[in-house]
């Protein structure tokens, strides 16, 4: 439901001046989002090379110690997952997205 609410906020609400008249009264016109990138999709249309930031991303996740039962296994799984996602597009580690054009 959260995902649906986020997509509804992008289209049609963000570009509909009737949805947020107080913003327009404050001089903020409606905004037309051009595309939405959906994470963890089974039908990826775009891949992002995360090699330069992967270790930082992993360290940030592991900093939540109370949420991590086995940091070694989590790190191994994340490395394997990122490598598996990147393999079809010859990236060492990647994230995959389905890009929806909203226009």
Short mmCIF file of C-alpha atoms in Angstrom, two decimals:
data_model
loop_
_atom_site.label_atom_id
_atom_site.label_comp_id
_atom_site.label_asym_id
_atom_site.label_seq_id
_atom_site.Cartn_x
_atom_site.Cartn_y
_atom_site.Cartn_z
CA UNK A 1 0.00 0.00 0.00
CA UNK A 2 2.90 2.35 0.68
CA UNK A 3 4.24 1.75 -2.82
CA UNK A 4 0.83 2.44 -4.31
CA UNK A 5 0.52 5.66 -2.30
CA UNK A 6 3.96 6.78 -3.51
CA UNK A 7 3.02 6.14 -7.13
CA UNK A 8 -0.29 7.94 -6.68
CA UNK A 9 1.63 10.91 -5.26
CA UNK A 10 3.81 11.01 -8.38
CA UNK A 11 0.92 10.62 -10.80
CA UNK A 12 -1.62 12.11 -10.85
CA UNK A 13 -1.35 14.10 -7.60
CA UNK A 14 1.98 15.91 -8.07
CA UNK A 15 0.95 17.45 -11.38
CA UNK A 16 -2.64 18.22 -10.40
CA UNK A 17 -2.97 21.81 -9.21
CA UNK A 18 -6.24 20.93 -7.48
CA UNK A 19 -4.56 18.36 -5.21
CA UNK A 20 -2.42 20.90 -3.33
CA UNK A 21 -3.85 24.40 -3.91
CA UNK A 22 -1.98 25.76 -0.89
CA UNK A 23 1.35 25.01 -2.60
CA UNK A 24 0.37 26.90 -5.71
CA UNK A 25 -0.82 29.79 -3.53
CA UNK A 26 2.71 29.85 -2.07
CA UNK A 27 4.16 30.12 -5.57
CA UNK A 28 5.01 26.44 -6.03
CA UNK A 29 3.58 25.17 -9.31
CA UNK A 30 2.66 21.51 -9.87
CA UNK A 31 5.57 19.24 -10.74
CA UNK A 32 5.48 16.66 -13.52
CA UNK A 33 7.65 13.68 -12.65
CA UNK A 34 9.14 12.20 -15.82
CA UNK A 35 10.02 8.70 -14.57
CA UNK A 36 9.78 6.44 -11.54
CA UNK A 37 12.50 3.91 -10.76
CA UNK A 38 11.12 0.78 -9.07
CA UNK A 39 13.59 -1.20 -6.96
CA UNK A 40 13.67 -4.99 -6.61
CA UNK A 41 11.73 -5.65 -9.76
CA UNK A 42 11.80 -8.94 -11.62
CA UNK A 43 11.75 -7.04 -14.94
CA UNK A 44 14.72 -4.71 -14.76
CA UNK A 45 15.12 -2.16 -17.51
CA UNK A 46 18.01 -0.22 -15.95
CA UNK A 47 21.12 -1.22 -14.03
CA UNK A 48 23.28 0.99 -11.85
CA UNK A 49 26.93 0.22 -11.21
CA UNK A 50 27.40 0.41 -7.43
CA UNK A 51 31.02 -0.72 -7.28
CA UNK A 52 32.28 2.62 -5.99
CA UNK A 53 29.74 2.79 -3.16
CA UNK A 54 28.97 -0.83 -2.33
CA UNK A 55 31.26 -1.12 0.71
CA UNK A 56 29.92 2.13 2.13
CA UNK A 57 26.35 0.91 1.61
CA UNK A 58 27.16 -2.37 3.33
CA UNK A 59 28.88 -0.61 6.25
CA UNK A 60 25.86 1.65 6.71
CA UNK A 61 23.56 -1.38 6.85
CA UNK A 62 25.83 -3.22 9.25
CA UNK A 63 25.91 -0.17 11.55
CA UNK A 64 22.39 -1.16 12.60
CA UNK A 65 23.80 -3.80 14.93
CA UNK A 66 20.53 -4.56 16.71
CA UNK A 67 18.99 -5.44 13.34
CA UNK A 68 21.78 -7.78 12.25
CA UNK A 69 21.93 -11.25 13.75
CA UNK A 70 24.83 -12.47 11.60
CA UNK A 71 26.86 -9.67 9.98
CA UNK A 72 29.16 -12.06 8.13
CA UNK A 73 26.30 -13.90 6.44
CA UNK A 74 24.50 -10.65 5.64
CA UNK A 75 27.62 -9.25 3.97
CA UNK A 76 28.12 -12.45 1.97
CA UNK A 77 24.49 -12.43 0.81
CA UNK A 78 24.59 -8.77 -0.19
CA UNK A 79 27.82 -9.30 -2.16
CA UNK A 80 26.39 -12.34 -3.92
CA UNK A 81 23.11 -10.58 -4.67
CA UNK A 82 24.80 -7.47 -6.09
CA UNK A 83 27.13 -9.62 -8.20
CA UNK A 84 24.23 -11.74 -9.47
CA UNK A 85 22.26 -8.64 -10.42
CA UNK A 86 25.25 -7.14 -12.22
CA UNK A 87 26.30 -10.28 -14.09
CA UNK A 88 23.84 -10.03 -17.03
CA UNK A 89 25.13 -6.55 -17.84
CA UNK A 90 28.80 -7.27 -17.07
CA UNK A 91 28.96 -5.18 -13.89
CA UNK A 92 30.83 -6.47 -10.86
CA UNK A 93 28.05 -5.30 -8.53
CA UNK A 94 24.83 -3.55 -9.46
CA UNK A 95 21.31 -2.62 -8.51
CA UNK A 96 18.46 -3.19 -10.94
CA UNK A 97 15.37 -1.09 -11.51
CA UNK A 98 12.29 -1.03 -13.67
CA UNK A 99 11.95 2.49 -15.02
CA UNK A 100 8.38 3.60 -15.66
CA UNK A 101 7.84 6.60 -17.86
CA UNK A 102 5.13 8.75 -16.34
CA UNK A 103 4.82 11.14 -19.23
#
